[in-house]
Structure formats: C-alpha cells, structure tokens
CSV table of C-alpha atoms in Angstrom, one decimal:
chain,number,residue,atom,x,y,z
Z,1,UNK,CA,-50.2,-11.8,117.4
Z,2,UNK,CA,-48.9,-10.2,114.3
Z,3,UNK,CA,-45.3,-10.0,115.6
Z,4,UNK,CA,-43.2,-12.1,117.9
Z,5,UNK,CA,-44.2,-11.9,121.6
Z,6,UNK,CA,-40.6,-11.1,122.6
Z,7,UNK,CA,-40.5,-8.1,120.2
Z,8,UNK,CA,-43.8,-6.8,121.3
Z,9,UNK,CA,-42.6,-6.9,125.0
Z,10,UNK,CA,-39.3,-5.2,123.9
Z,11,UNK,CA,-41.1,-2.4,122.2
Z,12,UNK,CA,-43.2,-1.8,125.2
Z,13,UNK,CA,-40.2,-1.8,127.5
Z,14,UNK,CA,-38.0,0.5,125.4
Z,15,UNK,CA,-40.5,3.1,124.1
Z,16,UNK,CA,-39.6,6.1,126.2
Z,17,UNK,CA,-37.6,8.1,123.7
Z,18,UNK,CA,-40.3,7.2,121.0
Z,19,UNK,CA,-43.1,8.3,123.3
Z,20,UNK,CA,-41.3,11.6,124.1
Z,21,UNK,CA,-40.7,12.2,120.4
Z,22,UNK,CA,-44.4,11.6,119.6
Z,23,UNK,CA,-45.4,13.9,122.5
Z,24,UNK,CA,-43.1,16.6,121.1
Z,25,UNK,CA,-44.8,16.4,117.7
Z,26,UNK,CA,-48.2,16.8,119.4
Z,27,UNK,CA,-47.0,19.8,121.5
Z,28,UNK,CA,-45.4,21.5,118.6
Z,29,UNK,CA,-48.6,21.4,116.6
Z,30,UNK,CA,-50.5,23.0,119.5
Z,31,UNK,CA,-48.0,25.5,120.8
Z,32,UNK,CA,-45.5,26.1,118.0
Z,33,UNK,CA,-42.0,24.8,117.7
Z,34,UNK,CA,-40.4,27.7,119.5
Z,35,UNK,CA,-42.5,27.0,122.6
Z,36,UNK,CA,-41.5,23.4,123.0
Z,37,UNK,CA,-38.2,22.4,124.5
Z,38,UNK,CA,-37.1,19.0,123.3
Z,39,UNK,CA,-34.1,17.5,125.1
Z,40,UNK,CA,-34.8,13.8,124.2
Z,41,UNK,CA,-32.6,12.8,121.3
Z,42,UNK,CA,-28.9,12.6,121.1
Z,43,UNK,CA,-29.0,13.9,117.6
Z,44,UNK,CA,-26.2,16.5,117.0
Z,45,UNK,CA,-27.5,19.9,116.0
Z,46,UNK,CA,-24.1,21.0,114.6
Z,47,UNK,CA,-23.1,20.4,111.0
Z,48,UNK,CA,-20.2,18.2,109.9
Z,49,UNK,CA,-16.8,19.9,109.7
Z,50,UNK,CA,-16.0,21.7,106.4
Z,51,UNK,CA,-13.4,19.0,105.6
Z,52,UNK,CA,-16.3,16.5,105.2
Z,53,UNK,CA,-18.2,18.6,102.7
Z,54,UNK,CA,-15.0,19.4,100.8
Z,55,UNK,CA,-14.1,15.7,100.6
Z,56,UNK,CA,-17.6,14.7,99.6
Z,57,UNK,CA,-17.6,17.3,96.8
Z,58,UNK,CA,-14.2,16.1,95.6
Z,59,UNK,CA,-15.5,12.5,95.4
Z,60,UNK,CA,-18.6,13.5,93.5
Z,61,UNK,CA,-16.6,15.6,91.0
Z,62,UNK,CA,-13.8,13.1,90.5
Z,63,UNK,CA,-15.4,9.7,90.7
Z,64,UNK,CA,-13.0,6.7,90.3
Z,65,UNK,CA,-14.1,3.6,88.4
Z,66,UNK,CA,-15.7,1.0,90.7
Z,67,UNK,CA,-16.0,3.3,93.7
Z,68,UNK,CA,-19.5,2.0,94.5
Z,69,UNK,CA,-18.8,-1.7,94.2
Z,70,UNK,CA,-18.4,-4.3,96.9
Z,71,UNK,CA,-15.0,-4.4,98.7
Z,72,UNK,CA,-13.5,-6.6,101.3
Z,73,UNK,CA,-16.1,-7.3,104.1
Z,74,UNK,CA,-13.7,-5.7,106.5
Z,75,UNK,CA,-13.6,-2.5,104.5
Z,76,UNK,CA,-11.1,-0.5,102.3
Z,77,UNK,CA,-7.5,-0.9,103.3
Z,78,UNK,CA,-6.9,2.8,103.3
Z,79,UNK,CA,-9.7,3.4,105.8
Z,80,UNK,CA,-8.6,0.6,108.1
Z,81,UNK,CA,-5.0,1.8,108.0
Z,82,UNK,CA,-6.1,5.3,108.9
Z,83,UNK,CA,-8.0,4.0,111.9
Z,84,UNK,CA,-5.2,1.7,112.9
Z,85,UNK,CA,-2.7,4.6,112.8
Z,86,UNK,CA,-4.7,6.8,115.2
Z,87,UNK,CA,-5.5,4.0,117.6
Z,88,UNK,CA,-1.9,3.0,117.6
Z,89,UNK,CA,-0.9,6.6,118.5
Z,90,UNK,CA,-3.5,6.7,121.3
Z,91,UNK,CA,-2.6,3.3,122.8
Z,92,UNK,CA,1.1,3.2,122.2
Z,93,UNK,CA,0.7,-0.2,120.6
Z,94,UNK,CA,1.5,-1.6,117.2
Z,95,UNK,CA,-2.1,-1.7,115.7
Z,96,UNK,CA,-2.4,-2.5,112.1
Z,97,UNK,CA,-5.3,-2.7,109.5
Z,98,UNK,CA,-5.7,-6.4,110.2
Z,99,UNK,CA,-7.2,-5.5,113.6
Z,100,UNK,CA,-9.8,-3.1,112.2
Z,101,UNK,CA,-13.2,-3.6,110.5
Z,102,UNK,CA,-15.2,-0.7,109.1
Z,103,UNK,CA,-18.8,-1.1,110.3
Z,104,UNK,CA,-22.3,0.4,110.0
Z,105,UNK,CA,-21.8,2.6,113.0
Z,106,UNK,CA,-21.1,1.6,116.6
Z,107,UNK,CA,-24.3,-0.3,116.8
Z,108,UNK,CA,-23.3,-2.5,113.9
Z,109,UNK,CA,-19.9,-3.0,115.5
Z,110,UNK,CA,-21.5,-4.0,118.8
Z,111,UNK,CA,-23.6,-6.6,117.1
Z,112,UNK,CA,-20.7,-7.9,115.2
Z,113,UNK,CA,-18.5,-8.3,118.3
Z,114,UNK,CA,-21.3,-9.9,120.3
Z,115,UNK,CA,-22.2,-12.4,117.5
Z,116,UNK,CA,-18.5,-13.3,117.2
Z,117,UNK,CA,-18.0,-14.2,120.9
Z,118,UNK,CA,-21.3,-15.2,122.5
Z,119,UNK,CA,-22.5,-18.8,123.0
Z,120,UNK,CA,-26.1,-19.2,124.0
Z,121,UNK,CA,-26.7,-18.4,127.7
Z,122,UNK,CA,-23.4,-16.7,128.3
Z,123,UNK,CA,-23.5,-13.4,130.3
Z,124,UNK,CA,-22.6,-9.9,129.3
Z,125,UNK,CA,-22.2,-7.4,132.2
Z,126,UNK,CA,-23.6,-3.9,131.4
Z,127,UNK,CA,-23.1,-1.0,133.7
Z,128,UNK,CA,-26.0,1.1,134.8
Z,129,UNK,CA,-27.0,3.7,133.8
Z,130,UNK,CA,-26.6,2.1,130.3
Z,131,UNK,CA,-27.6,2.7,126.7
Z,132,UNK,CA,-31.0,0.9,126.4
Z,133,UNK,CA,-30.2,-1.0,123.2
Z,134,UNK,CA,-27.4,-3.0,124.9
Z,135,UNK,CA,-29.9,-5.5,126.3
Z,136,UNK,CA,-31.5,-6.0,122.9
Z,137,UNK,CA,-28.1,-6.4,121.2
Z,138,UNK,CA,-27.1,-9.0,123.7
Z,139,UNK,CA,-30.4,-10.9,123.3
Z,140,UNK,CA,-29.9,-10.8,119.5
Z,141,UNK,CA,-27.0,-13.3,119.9
Z,142,UNK,CA,-28.3,-15.5,122.6
Z,143,UNK,CA,-26.6,-13.8,125.5
Z,144,UNK,CA,-27.9,-12.8,128.9
Z,145,UNK,CA,-27.4,-9.2,130.2
Z,146,UNK,CA,-26.3,-8.8,133.8
Z,147,UNK,CA,-26.7,-5.3,135.2
Z,148,UNK,CA,-24.1,-3.8,137.6
Z,149,UNK,CA,-24.4,-0.3,138.9
Z,150,UNK,CA,-21.6,2.3,138.7
Z,151,UNK,CA,-21.1,4.6,141.6
Z,152,UNK,CA,-24.4,6.4,142.1
Z,153,UNK,CA,-22.9,9.8,142.8
Z,154,UNK,CA,-20.0,10.0,140.3
Z,155,UNK,CA,-21.1,7.2,137.9
Z,156,UNK,CA,-17.5,6.0,137.9
Z,157,UNK,CA,-16.6,2.2,137.8
Z,158,UNK,CA,-17.5,0.2,140.9
Z,159,UNK,CA,-14.8,-2.3,140.4
Z,160,UNK,CA,-15.6,-4.5,143.4
Z,161,UNK,CA,-19.3,-4.7,142.2
Z,162,UNK,CA,-18.1,-5.7,138.7
Z,163,UNK,CA,-15.8,-8.4,140.2
Z,164,UNK,CA,-18.6,-9.8,142.3
Z,165,UNK,CA,-20.8,-10.1,139.2
Z,166,UNK,CA,-18.2,-12.1,137.2
Z,167,UNK,CA,-18.9,-15.9,137.1
Z,168,UNK,CA,-17.9,-18.8,134.9
Z,169,UNK,CA,-20.7,-17.7,132.5
Z,170,UNK,CA,-19.3,-14.2,132.0
Z,171,UNK,CA,-18.2,-13.7,128.4
Z,172,UNK,CA,-17.9,-9.9,128.1
Z,173,UNK,CA,-18.3,-6.6,129.8
Z,174,UNK,CA,-19.5,-3.5,127.9
Z,175,UNK,CA,-18.2,-0.2,129.1
Z,176,UNK,CA,-19.2,3.2,127.6
Z,177,UNK,CA,-16.9,6.1,128.1
Z,178,UNK,CA,-17.7,9.0,127.8
Z,179,UNK,CA,-21.0,7.6,128.9
Z,180,UNK,CA,-24.5,7.9,127.6
Z,181,UNK,CA,-26.5,9.0,129.6
Z,182,UNK,CA,-24.2,10.4,132.4
Z,183,UNK,CA,-21.3,12.0,130.6
Z,184,UNK,CA,-18.8,10.2,132.9
Z,185,UNK,CA,-15.3,9.6,131.6
Z,186,UNK,CA,-13.4,6.7,133.2
Z,187,UNK,CA,-9.8,7.8,134.0
Z,188,UNK,CA,-6.7,5.9,133.2
Z,189,UNK,CA,-6.0,4.9,136.8
Z,190,UNK,CA,-9.5,3.3,137.1
Z,191,UNK,CA,-9.1,1.5,133.8
Z,192,UNK,CA,-5.8,0.2,135.1
Z,193,UNK,CA,-7.3,-1.2,138.2
Z,194,UNK,CA,-10.2,-2.6,136.2
Z,195,UNK,CA,-7.8,-4.4,133.9
Z,196,UNK,CA,-5.8,-5.9,136.7
Z,197,UNK,CA,-9.0,-7.2,138.3
Z,198,UNK,CA,-10.0,-8.8,135.0
Z,199,UNK,CA,-6.6,-10.5,134.5
Z,200,UNK,CA,-6.9,-12.0,137.9
Z,201,UNK,CA,-10.4,-13.3,137.3
Z,202,UNK,CA,-9.5,-14.7,133.9
Z,203,UNK,CA,-6.7,-16.7,135.5
Z,204,UNK,CA,-8.9,-17.9,138.3
Z,205,UNK,CA,-11.7,-18.9,136.0
Z,206,UNK,CA,-9.4,-20.0,133.2
Z,207,UNK,CA,-11.7,-18.1,130.9
Z,208,UNK,CA,-11.2,-15.3,128.4
Z,209,UNK,CA,-13.4,-12.3,129.2
Z,210,UNK,CA,-13.8,-9.6,126.6
Z,211,UNK,CA,-14.2,-5.9,127.3
Z,212,UNK,CA,-16.2,-4.1,124.6
Z,213,UNK,CA,-15.5,-0.4,124.9
Z,214,UNK,CA,-18.3,1.6,123.3
Z,215,UNK,CA,-16.7,5.0,122.3
Z,216,UNK,CA,-18.7,7.2,120.0
Z,217,UNK,CA,-18.2,10.2,122.3
Z,218,UNK,CA,-14.4,9.6,122.8
Z,219,UNK,CA,-13.5,13.0,121.2
Z,220,UNK,CA,-16.2,14.9,123.0
Z,221,UNK,CA,-14.7,15.8,126.3
Z,222,UNK,CA,-14.4,19.0,128.4
Z,223,UNK,CA,-12.2,20.9,130.8
Z,224,UNK,CA,-9.0,19.3,129.6
Z,225,UNK,CA,-10.2,15.7,130.4
Z,226,UNK,CA,-9.2,13.1,127.8
Z,227,UNK,CA,-10.9,9.7,127.3
Z,228,UNK,CA,-8.1,7.1,127.7
Z,229,UNK,CA,-7.6,4.4,125.2
Z,230,UNK,CA,-8.6,1.0,126.7
Z,231,UNK,CA,-5.9,-1.1,125.0
Z,232,UNK,CA,-3.0,-0.4,127.4
Z,233,UNK,CA,-5.1,-1.6,130.3
Z,234,UNK,CA,-7.2,-4.6,129.0
Z,235,UNK,CA,-5.6,-7.1,126.6
Z,236,UNK,CA,-8.9,-8.7,125.5
Z,237,UNK,CA,-10.5,-5.4,124.6
Z,238,UNK,CA,-12.5,-4.4,121.5
Z,239,UNK,CA,-13.2,-0.8,120.6
Z,240,UNK,CA,-16.5,-0.1,118.9
Z,241,UNK,CA,-17.3,3.4,117.8
Z,242,UNK,CA,-18.8,5.6,115.1
Z,243,UNK,CA,-18.4,9.0,113.6
Z,244,UNK,CA,-22.1,9.9,114.4
Z,245,UNK,CA,-21.1,12.3,117.2
Z,246,UNK,CA,-17.5,13.6,116.5
Z,247,UNK,CA,-18.2,14.3,112.9
Z,248,UNK,CA,-21.9,14.8,113.3
Z,249,UNK,CA,-22.8,12.0,110.8
Z,250,UNK,CA,-25.4,9.9,112.6
Z,251,UNK,CA,-27.5,9.3,109.5
Z,252,UNK,CA,-24.5,8.0,107.5
Z,253,UNK,CA,-23.9,4.9,109.7
Z,254,UNK,CA,-20.2,4.8,109.6
Z,255,UNK,CA,-17.9,3.5,112.3
Z,256,UNK,CA,-15.5,0.7,113.1
Z,257,UNK,CA,-14.4,-2.2,115.3
Z,258,UNK,CA,-10.8,-2.5,116.5
Z,259,UNK,CA,-9.3,-5.4,118.4
Z,260,UNK,CA,-6.4,-5.1,120.8
Z,261,UNK,CA,-3.3,-6.6,119.0
Z,262,UNK,CA,-2.5,-8.2,122.4
Z,263,UNK,CA,-5.8,-10.1,122.5
Z,264,UNK,CA,-5.6,-13.8,123.0
Z,265,UNK,CA,-6.3,-15.4,119.6
Z,266,UNK,CA,-6.7,-12.0,117.9
Z,267,UNK,CA,-6.5,-13.4,114.4
Z,268,UNK,CA,-9.3,-15.9,115.1
Z,269,UNK,CA,-11.4,-13.2,116.6
Z,270,UNK,CA,-10.9,-11.0,113.6
Z,271,UNK,CA,-11.8,-13.8,111.2
Z,272,UNK,CA,-15.0,-14.4,113.2
Z,273,UNK,CA,-15.9,-10.7,113.3
Z,274,UNK,CA,-15.4,-10.3,109.5
Z,275,UNK,CA,-17.6,-13.3,109.0
Z,276,UNK,CA,-20.2,-11.9,111.4
Z,277,UNK,CA,-20.1,-8.5,109.6
Z,278,UNK,CA,-21.1,-10.2,106.4
Z,279,UNK,CA,-23.7,-12.7,107.7
Z,280,UNK,CA,-25.5,-10.2,109.9
Z,281,UNK,CA,-26.4,-8.5,106.7
Z,282,UNK,CA,-24.2,-5.4,106.9
Z,283,UNK,CA,-21.9,-7.0,104.2
Z,284,UNK,CA,-19.7,-3.9,104.4
Z,285,UNK,CA,-19.8,-0.3,105.6
Z,286,UNK,CA,-20.9,2.4,103.1
Z,287,UNK,CA,-18.2,2.8,100.5
Z,288,UNK,CA,-18.3,6.6,100.1
Z,289,UNK,CA,-18.3,7.1,103.9
Z,290,UNK,CA,-15.3,4.8,104.3
Z,291,UNK,CA,-13.4,6.9,101.7
Z,292,UNK,CA,-14.3,10.1,103.5
Z,293,UNK,CA,-13.6,9.2,107.1
Z,294,UNK,CA,-10.2,7.8,106.1
Z,295,UNK,CA,-9.1,11.4,105.7
Z,296,UNK,CA,-10.9,12.7,108.7
Z,297,UNK,CA,-9.5,10.7,111.6
Z,298,UNK,CA,-7.9,13.8,113.1
Z,299,UNK,CA,-10.9,16.1,112.5
Z,300,UNK,CA,-13.9,16.8,114.8
Z,301,UNK,CA,-16.8,19.1,115.3
Z,302,UNK,CA,-16.2,22.2,117.5
Z,303,UNK,CA,-16.4,20.7,121.0
Z,304,UNK,CA,-16.5,24.2,122.5
Z,305,UNK,CA,-20.1,24.6,121.2
Z,306,UNK,CA,-21.2,21.6,123.3
Z,307,UNK,CA,-19.3,22.8,126.4
Z,308,UNK,CA,-21.0,26.2,126.3
Z,309,UNK,CA,-24.4,24.5,126.3
Z,310,UNK,CA,-23.4,22.1,129.1
Z,311,UNK,CA,-22.2,25.1,131.2
Z,312,UNK,CA,-25.4,27.1,130.6
Z,313,UNK,CA,-27.7,24.2,131.7
Z,314,UNK,CA,-25.5,23.0,134.5
Z,315,UNK,CA,-25.2,26.5,136.0
Z,316,UNK,CA,-28.9,27.3,135.9
Z,317,UNK,CA,-30.1,23.8,137.0
Z,318,UNK,CA,-27.9,23.7,140.0
Z,319,UNK,CA,-29.0,27.2,140.9
Z,320,UNK,CA,-32.6,26.0,140.8
Z,321,UNK,CA,-31.8,23.2,143.1
Z,322,UNK,CA,-31.4,20.2,140.8
Z,323,UNK,CA,-28.7,17.7,141.9
Z,324,UNK,CA,-26.4,16.5,139.2
Z,325,UNK,CA,-22.8,15.6,138.4
Z,326,UNK,CA,-21.0,17.9,135.9
Z,327,UNK,CA,-20.3,15.6,132.9
Z,328,UNK,CA,-16.8,15.4,131.6
Z,329,UNK,CA,-17.8,14.2,128.1
Z,330,UNK,CA,-20.6,13.4,125.7
Z,331,UNK,CA,-23.6,15.8,125.5
Z,332,UNK,CA,-25.9,14.7,128.2
Z,333,UNK,CA,-26.8,15.7,131.8
Z,334,UNK,CA,-28.3,13.1,134.1
Z,335,UNK,CA,-29.8,14.8,137.2
Z,336,UNK,CA,-31.5,13.1,140.0
Z,337,UNK,CA,-35.3,13.4,139.8
Z,338,UNK,CA,-36.7,15.8,142.4
Z,339,UNK,CA,-39.5,13.2,142.7
Z,340,UNK,CA,-38.9,9.6,143.7
Z,341,UNK,CA,-40.9,8.6,140.6
Z,342,UNK,CA,-38.8,9.9,137.6
Z,343,UNK,CA,-41.6,9.0,135.2
Z,344,UNK,CA,-44.1,11.2,137.0
Z,345,UNK,CA,-41.5,14.0,137.0
Z,346,UNK,CA,-41.1,13.7,133.2
Z,347,UNK,CA,-44.8,13.9,132.9
Z,348,UNK,CA,-44.9,17.1,134.9
Z,349,UNK,CA,-42.1,18.5,132.8
Z,350,UNK,CA,-44.4,18.0,129.7
Z,351,UNK,CA,-46.9,20.4,131.3
Z,352,UNK,CA,-44.2,23.0,130.9
Z,353,UNK,CA,-43.4,21.9,127.4
Z,354,UNK,CA,-40.0,20.4,128.4
Z,355,UNK,CA,-39.4,16.9,126.9
Z,356,UNK,CA,-37.0,14.6,128.8
Z,357,UNK,CA,-36.3,10.9,129.1
Z,358,UNK,CA,-36.8,9.2,132.5
Z,359,UNK,CA,-33.8,7.4,134.0
Z,360,UNK,CA,-35.9,4.2,133.9
Z,361,UNK,CA,-35.2,4.2,130.2
Z,362,UNK,CA,-31.5,3.7,131.0
Z,363,UNK,CA,-31.9,1.2,133.8
Z,364,UNK,CA,-31.7,4.0,136.3
Z,365,UNK,CA,-35.0,4.9,138.0
Z,366,UNK,CA,-34.8,8.1,140.0
Z,367,UNK,CA,-32.9,10.2,137.4
Z,368,UNK,CA,-33.7,11.8,134.0
Z,369,UNK,CA,-31.6,12.6,130.9
Z,370,UNK,CA,-31.2,15.9,129.2
Z,371,UNK,CA,-29.6,15.8,125.7
Z,372,UNK,CA,-28.1,19.3,125.2
Z,373,UNK,CA,-27.0,18.8,121.6
Z,374,UNK,CA,-29.7,21.2,120.7
Z,375,UNK,CA,-29.9,24.8,119.6
Z,376,UNK,CA,-28.4,27.2,122.2
Z,377,UNK,CA,-31.3,29.6,121.6
Z,378,UNK,CA,-33.7,26.9,122.6
Z,379,UNK,CA,-31.8,26.2,125.8
Z,380,UNK,CA,-32.0,29.9,126.7
Z,381,UNK,CA,-35.7,30.1,125.8
Z,382,UNK,CA,-36.4,27.0,128.0
Z,383,UNK,CA,-34.9,28.5,131.2
Z,384,UNK,CA,-38.2,30.1,132.5
Z,385,UNK,CA,-40.0,26.9,131.9
Z,386,UNK,CA,-37.3,25.0,133.9
Z,387,UNK,CA,-37.8,27.6,136.7
Z,388,UNK,CA,-41.5,26.8,136.8
Z,389,UNK,CA,-40.8,23.1,136.7
Z,390,UNK,CA,-38.4,23.3,139.6
Z,391,UNK,CA,-40.9,25.2,141.7
Z,392,UNK,CA,-43.7,22.7,141.0
Z,393,UNK,CA,-41.3,19.8,141.8
Z,394,UNK,CA,-40.5,21.4,145.2
Z,395,UNK,CA,-37.1,22.8,144.5
Z,396,UNK,CA,-35.8,26.3,145.3
C-alpha cells in the first residue's frame, strides 16, 4: 500500500465532510449554485471585523525592521500579554504571559498540549458528540481515546458517566464549550461540580488529570448566555482556542494555548509545551497574525448575524417536526434524525439538494449536523426543500 494502513483506515472513517463537499461540487455543476443548500462546513461566511483590516493595512504601510523573522517559540510578548490580560479578567486569576503560547490555531494548540502530557497508552476522555479530529490528535501522540456520552437530550455534562470512565490510565479530558456539533454551553455550576469530582478522583488515584478546554466558539453565544472560563473550576486546566470563528480568520491559523496559573507544576508544563510547539514543526505562530490579534482581544464578529440564522432554522425545523435542542452557542444545529439510520437520512437530503453531515461523523449516530454559518439568503431559499425532505422522512 502506498500509504500507512492506519492512515488509510483513518481516511475512510473520517471522510463524511469531505464526501459531502465533493457531492456539493457535483450538484452545483448540475443544478447551479443557487439551487444547492450546503450546510456541511463550519467555515464562517462573515468577514473579519473592520479593526482587522485596518490593522493589517497599518502593518503593511508601516513595516518594522525584522517583523517577519523568527521570534520566541512561545510567540511575541505583546501578544501573550494581551491574551493573558483577557483570560485574567475572565477567570479572576493572576494570569501572565508565561502561561500563554501563541499557536497555529486551536488544532495546533491541542496537539501541543497532548504531546506535552501523554505517555504511550494513556487515556484521554472525549465527550460525545465530539469534533471528529480529537481521536486522530490523541493517536498522534500515542494516547487512547475513551468516549463518554453527554446527556442525550441537552448535551450537557454527564458527570457521573465521566467519573465512571476515569481510571489509573486517565491522563486528560477534552471538553468543548460552546460545543461543535451541538452548540451546548456548559454553565458555571456544572463546571464547578465537574471540577470537584476531578479533585476527588485525583486525590484517590494520586494522579494529575488535565482538562483541555477547546474554546474557539467562546465568544459566539446567544440569549444572554456566557461561556464561563474553566480556570476557576479546574486547577489542572489548559485552554486551547483560535480566532477562526470569533474574528472569522480560519485560514490564518492563529490561536493560543493558556495554562491555569494554579496548575500543578505549571512551569514544567509550559516548558514542555513550548518545546512541543517547536518540535511538532509549528516552530511559532504566524508573525503578522500575532501582531494583529494582540490588538483584537476585545473584538468579535457581529454575533447577532449568527443568532438570526439560528432562529430562522430552529423555528422552521421545529415547525416541520424535527426534534432538536436550541443551541446556546457556536453556529451549529444538531437535530435527531427522523430515520434511525442518520446516514440514510443524509442521503435522502441530497435528493433535495440539502447537504448535511451525519451524526456518525461526530461519534453520535442518530443525529445530523447543520452548519448555519452560511448566507442568510441560502437558508431562506432552502426552506421549501426542507419541507419536502421532512415530508419524505415521515414528519409533519
């Protein structure tokens, strides 16, 4: 075989979004772009805030000597200080630049964190439904993923189930709030209970258990809901995030990793993470993006645009008979499939030119994901097709 057997099997098992993208290309050629309704990719349709463009123009017109050279593997001090300041405000803790690394997006940060802490064969608990790449990132560093379901109606933490899954091999737990694909936001009271449970299990096992909080949607929340900072509730916590969503910069690959200053051996963790950032091949986060986001830590895209799209789809889909939980954040809906076979339902949706991702792609058979970070006009055009799909699936 031309490629590794493991990679070949991974490609086959994680191909749903790719398959839907290719199907979308085929359908657009046949029916025209306006007649295909693609809800597959979490790729923001909004443009970055005007402050970003202004900052980029200022850098281009007033370049400073050496602005494109290597810097510390952890990133520019001004960028790390800006991140530390905003995390300190959100957490109420004294966070400084020494606990921050600028990274190539949240994915880069996740791989850095996992490489830093994992020994071969150690377990990382991931919560279903989950971002499909988690399993591959864990495997990258010799770990073993262990799947635990959230509550199947609300998608909130099932703390007893998490506790039951913790063993003397557990090294970390990945949480994602606001969540992809469900849009669930874990409230402070749940995070507090979660943190207390972890403290107890760490004492019982005499073992440090990390919580990696994946937060690229932290600023995209609705209806007055806020995504709480994890640091007040979990000492051994690491935040990994990016500006792909809140600043609409997915292609720029800029994010950061931040360690709780109360973490056990935090200095050693940071030393390891800086080393991992270099040796994984990232070396450092993009220089220009670091300079720009340092000044944009209090800026975001217009969240009201996403909320409007959420409300349109939620209203019409529930009227049609679909069962779903109203998301409090991110830009996804995760309804139950009207058919027991979510893959078959997604195939039927294609007949109506609606492109979706089956829940099986997120470790959650029986559901499907809708990414509503798309043009509002496309959502409105798609509603008659949704009506036909609902009827064929036996709803209404």
